[in-house]
PDB file of C-alpha atoms in Angstrom:
ATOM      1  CA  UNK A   1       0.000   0.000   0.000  1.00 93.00           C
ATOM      2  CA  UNK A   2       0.877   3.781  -0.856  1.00 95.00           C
ATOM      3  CA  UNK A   3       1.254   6.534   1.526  1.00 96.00           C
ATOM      4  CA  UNK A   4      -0.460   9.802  -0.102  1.00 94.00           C
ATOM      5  CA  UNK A   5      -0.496  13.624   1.150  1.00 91.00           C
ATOM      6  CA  UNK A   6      -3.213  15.391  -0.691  1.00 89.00           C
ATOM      7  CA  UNK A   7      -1.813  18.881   0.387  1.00 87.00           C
ATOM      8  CA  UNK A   8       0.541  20.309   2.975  1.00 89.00           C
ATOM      9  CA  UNK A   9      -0.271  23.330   5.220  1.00 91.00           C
ATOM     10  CA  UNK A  10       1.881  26.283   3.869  1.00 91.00           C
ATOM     11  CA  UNK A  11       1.555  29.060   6.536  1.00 93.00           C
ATOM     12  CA  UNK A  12       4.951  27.469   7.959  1.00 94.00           C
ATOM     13  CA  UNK A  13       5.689  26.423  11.151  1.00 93.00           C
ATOM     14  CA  UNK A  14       6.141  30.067  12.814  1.00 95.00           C
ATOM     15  CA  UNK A  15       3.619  31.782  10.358  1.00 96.00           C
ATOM     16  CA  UNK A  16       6.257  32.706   8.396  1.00 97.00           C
ATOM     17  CA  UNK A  17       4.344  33.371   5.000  1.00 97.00           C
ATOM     18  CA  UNK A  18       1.734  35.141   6.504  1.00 96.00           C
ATOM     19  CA  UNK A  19       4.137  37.187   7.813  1.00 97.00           C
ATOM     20  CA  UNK A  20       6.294  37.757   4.595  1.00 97.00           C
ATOM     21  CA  UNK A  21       3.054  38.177   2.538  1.00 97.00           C
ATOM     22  CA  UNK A  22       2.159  41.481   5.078  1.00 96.00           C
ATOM     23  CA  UNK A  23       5.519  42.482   5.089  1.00 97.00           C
ATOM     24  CA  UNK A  24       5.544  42.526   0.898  1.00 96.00           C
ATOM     25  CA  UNK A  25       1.982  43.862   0.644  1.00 94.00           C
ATOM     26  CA  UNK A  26       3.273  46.777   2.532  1.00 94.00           C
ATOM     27  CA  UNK A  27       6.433  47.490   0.756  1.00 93.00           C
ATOM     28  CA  UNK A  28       8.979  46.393   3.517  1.00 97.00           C
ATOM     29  CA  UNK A  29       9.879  43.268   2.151  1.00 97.00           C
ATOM     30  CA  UNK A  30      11.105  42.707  -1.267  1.00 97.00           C
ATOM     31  CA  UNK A  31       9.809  40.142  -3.859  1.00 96.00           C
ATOM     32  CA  UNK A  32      12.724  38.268  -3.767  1.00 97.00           C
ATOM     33  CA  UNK A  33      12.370  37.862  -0.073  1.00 98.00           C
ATOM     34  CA  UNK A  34       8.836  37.037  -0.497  1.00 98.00           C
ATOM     35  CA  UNK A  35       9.687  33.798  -3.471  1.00 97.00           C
ATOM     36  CA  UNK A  36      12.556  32.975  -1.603  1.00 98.00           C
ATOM     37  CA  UNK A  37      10.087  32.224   1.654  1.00 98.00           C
ATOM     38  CA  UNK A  38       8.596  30.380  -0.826  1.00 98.00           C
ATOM     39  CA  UNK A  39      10.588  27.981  -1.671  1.00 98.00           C
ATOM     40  CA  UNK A  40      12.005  27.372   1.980  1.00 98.00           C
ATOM     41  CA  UNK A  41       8.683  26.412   3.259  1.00 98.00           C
ATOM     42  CA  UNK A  42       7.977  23.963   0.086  1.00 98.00           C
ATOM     43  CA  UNK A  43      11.260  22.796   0.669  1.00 98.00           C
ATOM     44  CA  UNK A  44      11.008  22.005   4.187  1.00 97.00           C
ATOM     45  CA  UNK A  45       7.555  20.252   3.889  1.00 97.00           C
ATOM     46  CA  UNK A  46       8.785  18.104   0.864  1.00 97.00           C
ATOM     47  CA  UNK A  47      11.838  16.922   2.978  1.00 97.00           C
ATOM     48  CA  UNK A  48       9.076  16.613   6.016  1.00 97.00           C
ATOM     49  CA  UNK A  49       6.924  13.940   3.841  1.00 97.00           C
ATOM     50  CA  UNK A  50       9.817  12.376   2.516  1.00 97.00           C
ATOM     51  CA  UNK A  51      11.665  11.712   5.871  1.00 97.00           C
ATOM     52  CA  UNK A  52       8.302  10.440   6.899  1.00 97.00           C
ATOM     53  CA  UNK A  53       8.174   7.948   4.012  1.00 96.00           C
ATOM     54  CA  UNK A  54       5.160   9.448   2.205  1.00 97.00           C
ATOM     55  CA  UNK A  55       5.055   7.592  -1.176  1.00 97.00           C
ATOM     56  CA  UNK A  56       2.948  10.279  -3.361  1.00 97.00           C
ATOM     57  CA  UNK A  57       4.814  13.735  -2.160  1.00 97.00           C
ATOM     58  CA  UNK A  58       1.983  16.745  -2.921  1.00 97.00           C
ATOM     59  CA  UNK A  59       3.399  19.182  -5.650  1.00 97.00           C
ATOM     60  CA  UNK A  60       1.908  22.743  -6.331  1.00 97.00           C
ATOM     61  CA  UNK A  61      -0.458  22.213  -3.374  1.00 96.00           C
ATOM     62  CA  UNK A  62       1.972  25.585  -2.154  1.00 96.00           C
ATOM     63  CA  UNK A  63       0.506  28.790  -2.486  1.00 96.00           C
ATOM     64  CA  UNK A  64       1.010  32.796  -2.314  1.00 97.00           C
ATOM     65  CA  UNK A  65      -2.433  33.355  -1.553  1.00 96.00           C
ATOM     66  CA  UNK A  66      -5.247  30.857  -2.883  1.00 94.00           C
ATOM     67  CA  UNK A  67      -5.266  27.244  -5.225  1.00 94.00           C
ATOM     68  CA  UNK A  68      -7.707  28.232  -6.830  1.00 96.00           C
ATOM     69  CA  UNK A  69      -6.559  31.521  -7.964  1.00 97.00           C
ATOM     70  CA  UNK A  70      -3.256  29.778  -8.829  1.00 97.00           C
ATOM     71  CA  UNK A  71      -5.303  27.145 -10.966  1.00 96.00           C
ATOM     72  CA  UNK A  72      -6.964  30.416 -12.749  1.00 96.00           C
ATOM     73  CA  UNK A  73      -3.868  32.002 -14.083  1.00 96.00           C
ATOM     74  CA  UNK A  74      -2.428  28.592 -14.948  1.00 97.00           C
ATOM     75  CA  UNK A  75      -5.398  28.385 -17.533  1.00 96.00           C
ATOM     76  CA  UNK A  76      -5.228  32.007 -17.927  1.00 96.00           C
ATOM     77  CA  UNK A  77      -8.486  32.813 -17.152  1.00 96.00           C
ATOM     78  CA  UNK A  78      -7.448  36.921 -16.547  1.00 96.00           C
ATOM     79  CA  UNK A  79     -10.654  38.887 -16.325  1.00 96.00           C
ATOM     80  CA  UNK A  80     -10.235  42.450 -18.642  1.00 94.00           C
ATOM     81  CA  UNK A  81     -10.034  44.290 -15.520  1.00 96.00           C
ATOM     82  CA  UNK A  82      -6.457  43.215 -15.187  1.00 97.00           C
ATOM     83  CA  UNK A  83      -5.334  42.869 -18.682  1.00 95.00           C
ATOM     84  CA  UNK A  84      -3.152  46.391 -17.842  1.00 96.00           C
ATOM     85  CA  UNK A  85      -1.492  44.788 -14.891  1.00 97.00           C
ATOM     86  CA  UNK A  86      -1.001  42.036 -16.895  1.00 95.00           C
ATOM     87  CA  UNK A  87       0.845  43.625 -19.590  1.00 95.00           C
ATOM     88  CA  UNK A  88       2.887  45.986 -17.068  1.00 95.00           C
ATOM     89  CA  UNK A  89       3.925  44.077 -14.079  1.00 94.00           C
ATOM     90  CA  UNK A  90       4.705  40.809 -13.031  1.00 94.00           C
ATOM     91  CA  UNK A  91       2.582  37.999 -12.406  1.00 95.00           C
ATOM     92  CA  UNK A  92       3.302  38.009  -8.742  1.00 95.00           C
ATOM     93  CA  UNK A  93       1.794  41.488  -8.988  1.00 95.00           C
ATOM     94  CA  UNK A  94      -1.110  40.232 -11.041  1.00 97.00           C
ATOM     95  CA  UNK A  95      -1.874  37.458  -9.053  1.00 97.00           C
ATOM     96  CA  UNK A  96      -2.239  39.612  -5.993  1.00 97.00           C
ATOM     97  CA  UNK A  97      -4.179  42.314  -7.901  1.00 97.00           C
ATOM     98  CA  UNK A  98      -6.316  39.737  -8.950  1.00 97.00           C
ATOM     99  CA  UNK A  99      -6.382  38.397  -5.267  1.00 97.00           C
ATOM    100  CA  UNK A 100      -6.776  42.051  -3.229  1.00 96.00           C
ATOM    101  CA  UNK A 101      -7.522  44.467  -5.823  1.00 96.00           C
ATOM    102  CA  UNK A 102      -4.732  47.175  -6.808  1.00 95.00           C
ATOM    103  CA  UNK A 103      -5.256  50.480  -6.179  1.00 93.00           C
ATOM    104  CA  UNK A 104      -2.278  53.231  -6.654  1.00 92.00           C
ATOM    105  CA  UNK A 105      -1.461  56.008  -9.317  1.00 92.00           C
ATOM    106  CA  UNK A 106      -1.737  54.146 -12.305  1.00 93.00           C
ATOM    107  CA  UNK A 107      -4.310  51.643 -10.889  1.00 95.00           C
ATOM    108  CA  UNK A 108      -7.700  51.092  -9.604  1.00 95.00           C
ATOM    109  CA  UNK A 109      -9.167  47.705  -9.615  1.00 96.00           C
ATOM    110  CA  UNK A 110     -11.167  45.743  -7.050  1.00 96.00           C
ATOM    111  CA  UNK A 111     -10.099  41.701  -5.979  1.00 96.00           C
ATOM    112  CA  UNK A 112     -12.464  38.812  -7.699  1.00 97.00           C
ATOM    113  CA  UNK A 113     -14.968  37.529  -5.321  1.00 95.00           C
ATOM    114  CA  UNK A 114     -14.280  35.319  -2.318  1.00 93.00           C
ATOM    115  CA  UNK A 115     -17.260  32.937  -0.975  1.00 92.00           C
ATOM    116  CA  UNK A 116     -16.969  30.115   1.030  1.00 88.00           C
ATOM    117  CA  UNK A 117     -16.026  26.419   0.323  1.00 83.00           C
ATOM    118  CA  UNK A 118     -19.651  24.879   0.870  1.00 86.00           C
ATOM    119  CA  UNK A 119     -20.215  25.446   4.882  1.00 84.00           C
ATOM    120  CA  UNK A 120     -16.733  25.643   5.917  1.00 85.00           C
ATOM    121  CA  UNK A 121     -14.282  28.264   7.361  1.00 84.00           C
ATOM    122  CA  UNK A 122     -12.684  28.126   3.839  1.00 84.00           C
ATOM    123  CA  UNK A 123     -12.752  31.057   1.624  1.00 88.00           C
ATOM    124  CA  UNK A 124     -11.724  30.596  -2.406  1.00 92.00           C
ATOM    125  CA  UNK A 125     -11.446  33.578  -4.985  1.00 93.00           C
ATOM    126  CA  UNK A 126     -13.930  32.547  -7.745  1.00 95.00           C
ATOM    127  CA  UNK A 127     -13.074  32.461 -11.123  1.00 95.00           C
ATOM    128  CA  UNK A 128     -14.732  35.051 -13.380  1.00 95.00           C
ATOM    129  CA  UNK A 129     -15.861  33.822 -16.783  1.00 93.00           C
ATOM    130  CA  UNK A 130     -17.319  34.944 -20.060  1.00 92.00           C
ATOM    131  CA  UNK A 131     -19.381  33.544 -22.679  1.00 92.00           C
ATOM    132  CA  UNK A 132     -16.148  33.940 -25.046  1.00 91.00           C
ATOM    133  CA  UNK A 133     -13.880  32.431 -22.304  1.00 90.00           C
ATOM    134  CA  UNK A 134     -10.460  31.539 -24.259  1.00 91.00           C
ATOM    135  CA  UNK A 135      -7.649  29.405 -22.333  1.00 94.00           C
ATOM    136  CA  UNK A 136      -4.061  29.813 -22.257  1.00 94.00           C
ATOM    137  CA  UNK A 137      -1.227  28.724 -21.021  1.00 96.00           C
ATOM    138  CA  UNK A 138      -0.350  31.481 -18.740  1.00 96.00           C
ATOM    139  CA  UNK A 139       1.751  29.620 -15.911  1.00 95.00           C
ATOM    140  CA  UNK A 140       3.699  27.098 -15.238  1.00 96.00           C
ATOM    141  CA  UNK A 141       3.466  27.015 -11.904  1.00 97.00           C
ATOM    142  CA  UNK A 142       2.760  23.176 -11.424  1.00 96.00           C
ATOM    143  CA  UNK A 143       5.990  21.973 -13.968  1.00 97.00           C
ATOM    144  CA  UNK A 144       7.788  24.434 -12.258  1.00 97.00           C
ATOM    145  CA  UNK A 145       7.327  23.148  -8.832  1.00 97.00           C
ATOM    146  CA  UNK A 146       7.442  19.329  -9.936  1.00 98.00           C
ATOM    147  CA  UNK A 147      10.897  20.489 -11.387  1.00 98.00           C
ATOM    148  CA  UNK A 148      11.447  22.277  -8.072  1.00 98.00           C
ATOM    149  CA  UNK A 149      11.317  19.412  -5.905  1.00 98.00           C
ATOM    150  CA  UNK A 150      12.829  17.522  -8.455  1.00 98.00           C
ATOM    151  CA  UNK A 151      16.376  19.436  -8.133  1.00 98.00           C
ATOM    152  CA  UNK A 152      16.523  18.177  -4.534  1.00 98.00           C
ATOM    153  CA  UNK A 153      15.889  14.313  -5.430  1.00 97.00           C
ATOM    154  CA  UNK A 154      12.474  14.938  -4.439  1.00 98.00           C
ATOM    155  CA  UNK A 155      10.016  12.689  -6.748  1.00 97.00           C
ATOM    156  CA  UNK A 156       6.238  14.442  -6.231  1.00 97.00           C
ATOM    157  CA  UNK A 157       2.781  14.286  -8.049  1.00 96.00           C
ATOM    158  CA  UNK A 158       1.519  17.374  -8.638  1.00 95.00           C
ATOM    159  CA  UNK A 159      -1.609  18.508  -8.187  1.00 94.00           C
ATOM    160  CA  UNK A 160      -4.017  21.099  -9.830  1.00 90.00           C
ATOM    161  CA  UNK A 161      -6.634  21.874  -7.483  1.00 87.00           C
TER     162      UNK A 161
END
């Protein structure tokens, strides 16, 4: 029989995404800082499951802010709200337009909706459609991470949602 993890808390042991997250939103930590936190805390809860024998080892089940937003821009579902921020910043900076809004001098856009996960505590931003809907390509966020984990003789599965 195989051991699976379907996902692995994030937050880190100490909170310390949460706390990088505030620190970026506010413009005292850097976006370096904020990836690099990143990729500690996958790290460390890869190496977690592995020493623990877990067979199937969760990939992409890390995120900045919320799965399912991170499944949205994988398909590149970008509403037209954000097509400017799209075209002028990063995607880190789109993806947390897209997940608080963005208002500054150049910008003034509102976050997609958040509603709860059927009658839990868990909030999910939901995806905005249209009736023209095209999909792309946008990230590869769940090769990346695969490849990630990878580099550090890590075997995972990813997953998408």
């Amino acid at each position: 029989m195989k051991t699976n993890v379907l996902g692995y808390p994030r937050i880190g042991a100490k909170r310390e995404l949460k706390k990088v997250s505030e620190r970026y939103w506010k413009g005292a930590a850097t976006k370096t800082e904020l990836v690099e936190m990143g990729k500690q805390l996958k790290l460390s809860n890869w190496r977690l499951m592995q020493q623990a024998g877990i067979d199937l080892i969760p990939s992409n089940d890390f995120s900045f802010y919320d799965q399912v937003l991170d499944a949205t821009l994988t398909y590149g579902c970008i509403p037209a709200r954000y097509q400017k921020i799209k075209e002028k910043e990063s995607k880190l900076d789109l993806y947390f337009a897209m997940a608080r809004g963005l208002q500054n001098n150049e910008f003034d856009v509102t976050a997609m909706e958040m509603t709860k996960w059927f009658d839990t505590n868990y909030h999910y931003l939901v995806p905005e459609f249209t009736a023209n809907q095209k999909f792309e390509l946008f990230s590869l966020k769940p090769i990346n991470e695969f490849k990630e984990a990878l580099a550090h003789n890590i075997t995972t599965k990813p997953v998408v949602l």
